[in-house]
Coordinates of C-alpha atoms and ligand atoms in Angstrom, one line a residue:
M24 CA 162.1 73.4 139.7
Q25 CA 159.7 71.1 138.2
I26 CA 157.3 72.7 135.6
S27 CA 153.7 71.0 135.5
I28 CA 151.5 71.6 132.3
S29 CA 147.8 71.0 132.5
S30 CA 146.1 68.9 129.7
K31 CA 144.2 72.1 129.0
N32 CA 147.4 74.1 128.4
L33 CA 149.3 71.5 126.8
K34 CA 146.4 71.7 124.0
K35 CA 146.5 75.4 123.8
I36 CA 150.5 75.4 123.4
I37 CA 150.2 72.9 120.4
L38 CA 147.6 74.7 118.9
I39 CA 149.5 77.9 119.1
F40 CA 152.4 76.4 117.9
L41 CA 150.5 74.9 114.7
V42 CA 149.3 78.6 113.8
I43 CA 152.6 79.8 113.9
Y44 CA 154.2 76.7 112.2
T45 CA 151.0 77.3 109.5
L46 CA 151.9 80.9 109.3
V47 CA 155.5 80.9 108.9
F48 CA 156.4 77.7 107.1
A49 CA 153.4 76.6 105.1
E50 CA 153.6 77.4 101.4
A51 CA 151.8 77.0 98.7
P52 CA 152.3 73.3 97.1
D53 CA 155.1 72.4 94.9
P54 CA 154.9 73.6 91.2
V55 CA 154.4 70.9 88.8
R56 CA 157.8 69.3 87.8
A57 CA 158.9 68.2 84.4
R58 CA 161.8 67.5 82.1
N59 CA 160.5 67.4 78.7
G60 CA 158.1 70.3 78.2
M61 CA 155.0 72.3 80.0
V62 CA 151.5 73.5 79.2
V63 CA 149.7 75.8 81.8
S64 CA 146.4 76.6 80.8
A65 CA 143.2 77.8 82.3
S66 CA 141.4 74.6 81.7
E67 CA 142.9 71.1 82.8
L68 CA 141.6 69.6 79.1
A69 CA 143.2 72.0 77.0
S70 CA 146.6 71.8 78.9
K71 CA 146.3 68.1 78.4
V72 CA 145.6 68.8 74.6
G73 CA 148.8 71.0 74.4
L74 CA 150.8 68.0 76.3
H75 CA 149.7 65.5 73.8
I76 CA 151.0 67.9 71.2
L77 CA 154.4 68.3 72.8
K78 CA 154.7 64.4 73.4
K79 CA 153.7 63.8 69.8
G80 CA 157.1 65.8 69.2
G81 CA 155.3 69.3 68.3
N82 CA 157.1 72.2 69.5
A83 CA 155.7 75.1 72.0
V84 CA 154.0 76.9 68.9
D85 CA 152.2 73.5 67.7
A86 CA 151.3 73.1 71.4
A87 CA 150.2 76.3 72.0
V88 CA 148.0 76.5 68.9
A89 CA 146.4 73.4 69.8
T90 CA 145.7 74.8 73.3
G91 CA 144.1 78.0 71.9
F92 CA 141.8 75.9 69.8
A93 CA 140.9 73.7 72.6
L94 CA 140.1 76.4 74.9
A95 CA 137.5 78.0 72.7
V96 CA 135.7 74.7 73.2
T97 CA 136.4 73.9 77.0
Y98 CA 136.7 77.0 78.4
P99 CA 134.1 79.4 76.5
S100 CA 134.0 82.1 79.2
A101 CA 137.3 83.4 77.5
G102 CA 138.8 80.8 75.3
N103 CA 137.3 81.7 71.5
L104 CA 137.2 82.0 68.1
G105 CA 135.4 84.9 68.1
G106 CA 137.9 87.2 69.8
G107 CA 141.6 88.0 69.6
G108 CA 144.7 88.1 71.3
F109 CA 148.6 88.2 71.3
M110 CA 151.3 85.4 71.0
V111 CA 154.5 86.6 72.6
I112 CA 157.6 83.8 71.4
H113 CA 161.2 82.9 72.2
L114 CA 162.6 80.8 69.8
N115 CA 165.8 78.3 70.6
D116 CA 167.8 80.3 67.8
G117 CA 167.2 83.5 70.0
R118 CA 164.9 85.3 68.1
N119 CA 161.8 87.0 69.8
V120 CA 158.6 87.4 67.9
T121 CA 155.2 88.2 68.9
I122 CA 152.1 88.0 66.7
D123 CA 149.2 90.6 67.1
Y124 CA 145.8 89.3 66.3
R125 CA 143.9 91.6 68.2
E126 CA 140.5 92.4 67.0
K127 CA 140.0 95.3 64.6
A128 CA 137.3 98.2 64.4
P129 CA 135.0 97.6 61.3
V130 CA 135.4 99.8 58.2
S131 CA 132.4 101.3 58.8
A132 CA 133.2 102.2 62.6
H133 CA 133.7 105.8 63.4
R134 CA 135.0 108.2 66.6
N135 CA 131.2 108.9 67.9
M136 CA 129.5 105.5 67.1
F137 CA 129.0 105.3 70.7
L138 CA 127.8 108.7 71.9
D139 CA 124.2 109.7 71.9
S140 CA 122.5 112.5 70.1
L141 CA 123.2 114.8 73.0
G142 CA 127.3 113.4 72.7
N143 CA 127.0 111.6 76.0
Y144 CA 128.8 107.9 75.8
D145 CA 126.4 105.2 75.9
P146 CA 128.5 102.1 77.7
E147 CA 125.7 99.6 76.3
L148 CA 126.4 100.3 72.9
S149 CA 130.1 99.4 73.5
S150 CA 129.8 96.7 75.5
E151 CA 126.6 95.0 74.7
G152 CA 125.0 93.4 71.5
V153 CA 126.1 93.1 68.1
T154 CA 127.6 96.7 68.0
S155 CA 130.3 95.9 70.7
S156 CA 132.0 93.4 68.5
G157 CA 135.4 94.2 67.0
V158 CA 136.7 92.2 63.8
P159 CA 137.7 88.5 65.5
G160 CA 141.4 88.0 65.0
S161 CA 142.0 84.9 67.2
V162 CA 141.9 82.3 63.9
A163 CA 144.0 84.4 61.9
G164 CA 146.5 84.8 64.5
L165 CA 146.6 81.0 65.5
L166 CA 147.0 79.7 62.0
Y167 CA 149.8 82.8 61.2
A168 CA 151.6 81.4 64.2
L169 CA 151.2 77.5 63.0
E170 CA 152.4 78.2 59.4
E171 CA 155.2 80.6 60.5
Y172 CA 156.6 78.8 63.3
G173 CA 155.0 75.5 64.1
T174 CA 156.0 72.1 62.8
M175 CA 152.8 70.2 62.7
K176 CA 149.9 70.4 60.4
L177 CA 146.9 72.4 61.2
A178 CA 145.0 68.8 60.9
D179 CA 146.7 67.5 63.9
V180 CA 146.9 70.3 66.0
I181 CA 143.0 71.2 65.5
Q182 CA 141.7 67.8 65.8
P183 CA 141.6 67.4 69.5
A184 CA 139.4 70.7 69.7
I185 CA 137.1 69.1 66.9
N186 CA 136.9 65.8 69.0
L187 CA 136.3 67.7 72.2
A188 CA 133.4 69.8 70.7
Q189 CA 132.0 66.9 68.8
N190 CA 132.2 64.3 71.4
G191 CA 131.4 66.5 74.5
F192 CA 133.5 66.6 77.8
Q193 CA 132.1 66.2 81.4
L194 CA 131.5 69.9 82.8
D195 CA 133.3 70.5 86.0
Y196 CA 131.7 72.0 89.0
R197 CA 132.9 75.5 88.3
T198 CA 132.3 75.5 84.6
A199 CA 128.5 74.2 85.2
R200 CA 128.0 76.7 87.6
S201 CA 129.5 79.5 85.6
F202 CA 126.9 78.4 82.7
A203 CA 124.4 78.6 85.2
S204 CA 124.9 82.2 86.5
M205 CA 124.7 83.4 82.9
L206 CA 121.6 81.5 81.9
D207 CA 119.8 85.0 82.5
A208 CA 121.9 86.9 80.2
F209 CA 122.1 84.0 77.5
S210 CA 118.2 83.8 77.5
K211 CA 118.1 87.2 75.7
Y212 CA 119.8 85.2 72.6
P213 CA 118.3 82.1 71.3
S214 CA 121.4 81.3 69.6
S215 CA 123.5 81.4 73.0
F216 CA 120.1 79.9 75.2
K217 CA 120.4 76.8 73.2
V218 CA 123.9 76.0 73.1
F219 CA 124.8 76.5 76.9
S220 CA 121.6 75.5 78.5
K221 CA 119.9 71.6 78.0
D222 CA 116.6 72.5 76.2
G223 CA 116.3 75.7 78.5
E224 CA 117.6 74.0 81.7
P225 CA 121.1 74.5 83.6
Y226 CA 123.5 72.0 83.1
N227 CA 124.9 70.1 86.3
E228 CA 128.3 69.2 87.1
G229 CA 129.2 65.9 85.7
E230 CA 127.0 66.3 82.6
I231 CA 128.4 65.8 78.8
F232 CA 128.4 69.2 77.0
R233 CA 128.6 68.9 73.5
Q234 CA 128.6 71.6 70.7
P235 CA 128.1 70.1 67.4
D236 CA 128.2 73.7 65.6
L237 CA 131.3 74.9 66.9
A238 CA 132.7 71.4 65.8
K239 CA 131.3 72.2 62.1
T240 CA 133.3 75.6 62.3
L241 CA 136.3 74.0 63.5
K242 CA 136.2 71.2 60.8
L243 CA 136.0 74.1 58.0
I244 CA 138.9 75.8 59.5
K245 CA 140.8 72.1 59.4
E246 CA 139.7 71.8 56.0
K247 CA 140.2 75.3 54.3
G248 CA 142.3 77.1 56.7
R249 CA 141.4 80.8 57.3
D250 CA 138.9 80.9 54.4
G251 CA 137.1 78.3 56.6
F252 CA 136.3 81.3 59.2
Y253 CA 137.0 84.5 57.2
K254 CA 134.9 83.6 53.9
G255 CA 132.1 81.1 53.0
E256 CA 129.6 79.6 55.2
T257 CA 131.1 80.6 58.6
A258 CA 131.6 84.4 57.3
D259 CA 127.8 84.2 56.2
L260 CA 126.8 83.5 59.6
I261 CA 128.5 86.0 61.3
V262 CA 127.7 88.7 59.1
K263 CA 123.8 87.4 59.1
Q264 CA 124.3 87.4 63.2
V265 CA 125.8 90.6 63.5
Q266 CA 123.9 92.4 61.0
S267 CA 120.4 91.3 61.7
N268 CA 120.8 93.4 65.1
G269 CA 122.1 96.5 63.5
G270 CA 126.0 95.7 64.0
Y271 CA 129.0 96.9 61.8
I272 CA 131.0 93.5 60.9
T273 CA 130.7 92.9 57.1
H274 CA 132.2 90.6 54.9
E275 CA 134.8 92.9 53.4
D276 CA 135.7 93.3 57.2
L277 CA 136.4 89.4 57.7
A278 CA 138.0 89.1 54.2
K279 CA 140.7 91.8 55.1
Y280 CA 141.4 91.0 58.5
N281 CA 145.1 89.7 59.0
A282 CA 147.4 88.9 62.0
V283 CA 150.7 90.8 62.2
E284 CA 153.7 90.2 63.4
R285 CA 155.3 93.0 65.6
E286 CA 158.6 94.0 67.3
P287 CA 158.3 93.1 70.7
V288 CA 159.1 95.7 73.5
T289 CA 162.0 94.8 75.7
G290 CA 163.4 96.2 78.7
T291 CA 165.5 94.7 81.6
Y292 CA 165.1 94.2 85.3
R293 CA 167.9 93.5 87.5
G294 CA 169.7 91.7 84.8
Y295 CA 166.8 89.9 83.6
E296 CA 165.7 90.7 79.7
I297 CA 161.9 91.2 79.7
V298 CA 160.1 90.6 76.1
S299 CA 156.7 91.6 76.4
M300 CA 153.9 92.8 74.0
A301 CA 153.9 96.0 72.1
P302 CA 150.9 98.3 71.3
P303 CA 148.1 97.8 70.5
S304 CA 148.7 96.4 74.0
S305 CA 149.5 99.0 76.6
G306 CA 150.9 95.4 78.5
G307 CA 154.8 95.5 77.9
I308 CA 155.0 99.1 77.8
V309 CA 153.4 99.8 81.2
L310 CA 155.0 96.7 82.5
I311 CA 158.5 97.7 81.7
E312 CA 157.9 101.3 82.8
M313 CA 156.8 99.9 86.2
L314 CA 160.0 97.9 86.3
N315 CA 162.3 100.6 85.4
I316 CA 160.9 102.8 88.1
L317 CA 160.9 100.0 90.8
E318 CA 164.5 99.1 89.9
N319 CA 165.8 102.3 91.6
Y320 CA 164.9 100.3 94.9
E321 CA 166.4 97.6 96.6
F322 CA 163.7 95.0 98.0
K323 CA 164.9 92.8 100.7
Q324 CA 163.0 89.7 101.8
E325 CA 161.3 91.0 104.8
D326 CA 160.0 94.1 102.6
W327 CA 157.4 91.8 101.0
G328 CA 153.9 93.1 101.8
S329 CA 155.0 95.7 104.1
S330 CA 153.3 99.2 103.7
K331 CA 156.7 100.5 102.3
Y332 CA 156.8 98.1 99.5
I333 CA 153.3 98.8 98.6
H334 CA 153.7 102.4 98.7
H335 CA 156.5 102.1 96.1
L336 CA 154.6 99.4 93.8
V337 CA 151.6 101.7 93.7
E338 CA 153.4 105.0 93.0
A339 CA 154.9 103.1 90.3
M340 CA 151.5 101.9 89.0
K341 CA 149.9 105.4 89.2
Y342 CA 152.4 106.7 86.9
A343 CA 152.7 104.2 84.5
Y344 CA 148.7 104.0 84.2
A345 CA 148.6 107.7 83.6
D346 CA 151.0 107.7 80.9
R347 CA 149.0 104.7 79.4
T348 CA 145.7 106.9 79.5
V349 CA 147.2 109.6 77.0
H350 CA 150.3 108.0 75.0
L351 CA 149.4 104.6 74.1
G352 CA 147.1 103.3 71.4
D353 CA 147.5 101.3 67.8
E354 CA 150.4 102.6 66.4
D355 CA 149.3 102.1 63.2
F356 CA 147.3 105.1 63.8
Y357 CA 149.2 107.0 66.7
P358 CA 152.5 108.0 67.2
V359 CA 153.6 106.0 70.5
P360 CA 156.6 107.7 72.3
K361 CA 157.4 104.0 73.0
E362 CA 161.3 104.7 73.6
W363 CA 160.8 107.2 75.7
L364 CA 158.3 105.3 77.8
L365 CA 160.9 102.2 78.0
S366 CA 163.3 104.5 78.7
K367 CA 165.5 104.2 82.3
E368 CA 165.8 108.0 82.3
Y369 CA 162.2 108.7 82.1
A370 CA 162.0 105.8 85.0
K371 CA 164.3 107.8 86.9
E372 CA 162.3 111.2 86.7
I373 CA 159.4 109.3 87.9
F374 CA 161.4 107.8 90.8
N375 CA 162.5 111.2 91.9
K376 CA 159.1 112.6 92.4
I377 CA 158.2 109.8 94.7
T378 CA 158.2 110.5 98.3
E379 CA 157.4 108.7 101.4
E380 CA 153.6 110.1 101.2
A381 CA 151.2 109.0 98.9
T382 CA 150.8 111.4 95.6
P383 CA 147.3 112.1 95.1
S384 CA 146.5 110.9 91.5
D385 CA 145.1 114.4 90.5
Q386 CA 148.6 115.6 91.0
I387 CA 150.0 113.1 88.9
S388 CA 149.3 113.5 85.3
A389 CA 151.0 111.7 82.0
G390 CA 154.6 113.1 81.1
V391 CA 155.1 115.1 78.3
P392 CA 157.2 113.2 76.2
P393 CA 160.6 114.8 74.4
A394 CA 159.4 117.0 71.3
N395 CA 161.9 115.3 69.0
E396 CA 160.5 111.8 69.5
S397 CA 158.5 110.6 67.0
E398 CA 136.3 88.6 83.3
E399 CA 137.1 87.5 80.7
T400 CA 140.3 86.8 79.3
T401 CA 142.6 83.9 79.7
H402 CA 146.3 83.3 79.4
Y403 CA 148.4 80.2 78.5
S404 CA 152.3 79.7 78.7
V405 CA 154.1 76.8 76.9
Y406 CA 157.8 75.4 76.9
D407 CA 159.0 72.6 74.9
A408 CA 161.8 70.1 74.8
F409 CA 163.7 72.2 72.2
G410 CA 164.0 75.6 74.3
N411 CA 161.0 77.4 72.6
A412 CA 158.6 79.3 74.8
V413 CA 154.9 80.6 74.0
S414 CA 153.2 83.4 76.6
T415 CA 149.7 83.8 74.9
T416 CA 147.0 85.9 76.4
T417 CA 143.4 85.9 74.3
T418 CA 140.0 87.4 75.0
I419 CA 136.5 88.4 73.8
N420 CA 136.9 90.6 76.6
S421 CA 133.9 90.4 79.3
S422 CA 133.1 86.9 80.6
Y423 CA 131.6 85.2 77.6
G424 CA 132.1 88.2 75.3
N425 CA 128.8 90.2 74.4
K426 CA 127.2 86.7 75.1
I427 CA 126.2 86.4 71.3
V428 CA 126.6 82.9 70.1
V429 CA 126.7 83.1 66.3
D430 CA 123.6 81.1 65.3
G431 CA 125.0 77.8 63.5
A432 CA 128.4 78.3 64.0
G433 CA 128.6 77.9 68.0
F434 CA 131.1 80.5 69.1
L435 CA 130.8 83.7 71.1
L436 CA 130.9 87.0 69.8
N437 CA 133.5 89.6 71.6
N438 CA 132.6 92.9 72.9
E439 CA 136.2 94.6 72.6
M440 CA 134.9 97.7 70.8
D441 CA 134.5 98.9 74.6
D442 CA 138.4 98.8 74.9
F443 CA 138.4 101.8 72.8
S444 CA 138.3 105.1 74.4
A445 CA 134.5 106.0 73.0
K446 CA 134.9 109.6 74.6
P447 CA 138.1 111.2 76.1
G448 CA 137.9 110.9 80.0
E449 CA 135.1 108.6 79.9
P450 CA 136.0 105.2 81.9
N451 CA 135.3 101.9 80.1
Q452 CA 133.9 99.0 82.0
F453 CA 137.6 98.6 83.7
G454 CA 137.4 102.1 84.7
L455 CA 140.2 103.0 82.4
R456 CA 140.2 106.3 80.4
G457 CA 141.7 107.2 77.4
A458 CA 142.4 109.9 74.8
E459 CA 142.9 110.7 71.1
A460 CA 145.4 108.0 71.2
N461 CA 143.0 105.2 71.5
S462 CA 140.2 107.0 69.8
I463 CA 137.8 104.7 67.4
Q464 CA 138.7 104.9 63.8
P465 CA 137.9 102.3 61.2
E466 CA 140.0 99.1 61.4
K467 CA 142.3 100.4 64.1
R468 CA 142.8 97.8 67.0
M469 CA 141.6 99.0 70.2
L470 CA 144.0 99.3 73.1
S471 CA 144.6 96.3 75.3
S472 CA 146.3 95.8 78.7
M473 CA 147.3 92.0 77.9
T474 CA 150.5 91.2 79.0
P475 CA 152.0 87.8 77.4
T476 CA 155.5 88.1 78.9
I477 CA 158.8 86.0 78.6
V478 CA 161.7 86.8 81.1
L479 CA 165.2 85.8 79.7
Q480 CA 168.3 85.0 81.9
E481 CA 171.2 84.5 79.7
K482 CA 169.1 84.9 76.7
K483 CA 167.3 81.7 77.8
P484 CA 163.9 81.6 79.1
Y485 CA 163.5 81.8 82.7
L486 CA 159.6 82.7 83.3
I487 CA 156.8 82.7 80.8
V488 CA 153.5 84.5 82.4
G489 CA 150.6 86.3 81.7
S490 CA 147.1 86.9 83.2
P491 CA 143.6 88.0 82.7
G492 CA 142.3 90.4 84.7
G493 CA 141.0 93.9 82.2
S494 CA 143.1 96.6 83.4
T495 CA 144.8 94.6 86.4
I496 CA 146.5 92.3 84.2
M497 CA 149.7 94.5 84.0
T498 CA 149.8 94.9 87.9
V499 CA 149.2 91.0 88.2
V500 CA 152.2 90.6 86.0
L501 CA 154.3 92.6 87.7
Q502 CA 153.8 91.3 91.2
V503 CA 154.2 87.7 89.6
I504 CA 157.9 88.8 88.4
L505 CA 159.1 90.8 91.5
N506 CA 158.1 87.6 93.5
C507 CA 160.1 85.6 91.4
I508 CA 163.2 87.8 90.9
D509 CA 163.3 90.0 94.2
F510 CA 161.9 87.5 96.7
K511 CA 163.2 84.3 95.1
M512 CA 159.7 82.6 95.3
D513 CA 159.0 79.5 93.5
I514 CA 156.4 80.0 90.6
Q515 CA 153.5 78.4 92.5
N516 CA 153.9 80.7 95.5
A517 CA 154.7 83.8 93.4
I518 CA 151.4 83.3 91.7
N519 CA 149.3 82.5 94.9
Q520 CA 150.3 85.6 97.1
P521 CA 148.0 88.0 97.9
R522 CA 147.9 91.2 95.2
I523 CA 147.2 94.6 95.5
H524 CA 146.1 97.1 92.2
H525 CA 146.0 100.5 91.5
Q526 CA 145.2 102.3 88.0
W527 CA 145.9 106.1 89.0
L528 CA 142.3 106.7 88.6
P529 CA 140.4 106.0 90.4
D530 CA 142.7 107.0 93.2
E531 CA 142.6 104.0 95.7
I532 CA 144.4 100.6 96.3
Q533 CA 142.4 97.8 95.8
P534 CA 143.5 94.7 97.6
E535 CA 143.2 91.4 97.3
R536 CA 141.6 89.4 100.6
Y537 CA 144.7 88.9 102.9
A538 CA 146.8 91.3 101.2
L539 CA 146.6 94.2 103.5
P540 CA 147.1 93.2 107.0
L541 CA 145.7 95.5 109.5
D542 CA 148.7 97.5 110.4
V543 CA 149.8 97.7 106.6
K544 CA 146.3 98.9 106.1
N545 CA 146.6 101.6 108.6
N546 CA 150.1 103.0 107.9
L547 CA 149.0 103.3 104.0
I548 CA 145.9 105.2 105.2
S549 CA 148.1 107.6 107.2
M550 CA 150.4 107.8 104.3
G551 CA 147.4 109.3 102.7
Y552 CA 146.1 106.5 100.5
K553 CA 142.5 105.4 100.0
I554 CA 141.6 101.6 100.2
G555 CA 139.1 100.5 97.8
R556 CA 137.0 97.5 97.1
T557 CA 138.7 94.0 97.9
R558 CA 138.7 91.9 95.0
S559 CA 140.2 89.3 93.4
L560 CA 143.0 90.1 90.9
G561 CA 143.9 87.9 87.8
R562 CA 144.7 84.3 87.3
A563 CA 148.0 83.9 86.2
E564 CA 149.7 80.9 84.4
G565 CA 153.3 80.5 84.6
I566 CA 156.0 78.3 83.9
I567 CA 159.9 78.8 85.6
I568 CA 162.6 76.9 83.9
D569 CA 165.9 75.9 86.1
H570 CA 168.3 75.4 83.2
E571 CA 170.8 74.2 85.6
N572 CA 169.2 71.4 86.8
N573 CA 167.2 71.0 83.7
I574 CA 164.0 71.3 85.5
I575 CA 160.5 73.0 84.3
Y576 CA 157.9 74.1 86.8
G577 CA 154.6 74.8 86.1
A578 CA 152.0 76.3 88.3
T579 CA 148.3 77.6 87.7
D580 CA 146.5 80.0 89.8
P581 CA 144.3 78.7 92.5
R582 CA 141.9 81.9 91.8
G583 CA 141.1 79.6 88.7
N584 CA 140.5 76.0 87.9
G585 CA 143.3 75.5 85.3
S586 CA 146.2 73.1 85.3
A587 CA 149.7 72.5 84.7
E588 CA 150.4 69.7 82.5
G589 CA 154.2 68.3 82.2
F590 CA 156.3 65.7 80.9
Ligands
DON678 O1 142.5 93.6 75.9 C1 142.3 93.7 77.1 O2 142.8 94.6 78.1 C2 140.7 93.5 77.9 N1 139.8 93.2 76.8 C3 141.2 92.0 78.7 C4 139.7 91.9 79.4 C5 140.0 90.7 80.3 O3 141.1 90.5 80.7 C6 138.6 90.5 81.4 N2 138.9 89.4 82.2 N3 139.0 89.3 83.2

């Protein structure tokens, strides 16, 4: 028998074959490979600064600190001097340490500071203008990390950032577009308009962006250490900016600010050890609670993306976020029932409640601990040739913080006070609610969702990961970890896959584009789920280390514009 195929049909067959091939076999490009060290951040220039420090013989902490200062220059929507963050470090002697440099409420802050005379919450006060700023922690945190765990001099790790601010750098398309899109918001504040516009005109791609005031502040830090920021000229400029518009930060607040070292929160997942951030971040506890619940399931390769898989993820997310709402806040002010929330037993109790249907969020409430138990953020991951790993997430909260540049000092202030629960049950800008645990009190640190995480395998770093994304950070980090551990994806694929998010309230699954094919969506709806708005979820920056073959793999998130730089 002879089969004849017309050229039209042949073209059709080739086209169908190509489509099937693309869907089935085409994967994300390979991660960046290296042997000696890797820096992954949201800015190519900042990653290159970190790489330069590693090549000079610095360790992962030296590189992380240099990257952090560089991000304040090259990625001003989130990199910062005027915000705060968390650093999780694994040292090659086996120690795991974390540094908390989260912003603090000023001394004069009080519980009802964002309520009007009728007791109604005014979100503008907590998220806009100088009233929204917490006392910045980033400079104290980076300097603490360098002094305690770095090997190089401050002058050497901060110099690349000074050069970038002083000499300027060429704006890429996305950064120029981002500045332009914010010009209206900046125009309310002359100090900000001056920095982010060219005499009132938007910057274009390819133009050189110089920040002489920021260079001066960085030089003061280089010369005087923390006093270059928390005292003297910079402190005067911060206080002048804040107080001229009715804000709260004083010289006393700045002088008193300290970074603190905290015990990491730890857990296990299918034999891997999870090391993450303790309160005042909710990140580590919520992540480990979700992993503990999910460990009760067995995921097969073909489960990924199915309605059953998403159902299990989402139910775990809902219970963990309900607990976050009630139980989590700054532990220096509130007794967080940490051990219970992190226990496998509690996770098993939750697992036992999960059925084959969606449980509506109004039927889920935070657990009751046993009576006897006491857009914009950025993440960077670093690994060095000595076996040290650093996972850092830092933020000024909203994109460009409260949009106010400290006049003469060249950096933006945060609007982190919005991360407190200004009134019980009232959602903040991320839709997160809170209770007494996260009420505003003088000098308290507002609850964060940042989840800088290091996953260890046989005591050595296997995965270094974190993400921005406000309330979605924890579910983003969760899905990258599951993609690596359960689905054996390489780090680039694990980061690229479409994601979903649920945070208990609102009671809806928020998917990324392509996360829910039609039949999956329909199955979820028939299980009782509501599908919310489609959005982009996080921008993860990750590293996986293959110790057996001595290869370090780095991957930046295609949702952003960063880079993985290794050598
Ligand atoms: O600390 C937090 O949880 C928030 N301030 C983070 C904000 C954030 O990730 C915004 N970025 N997209």
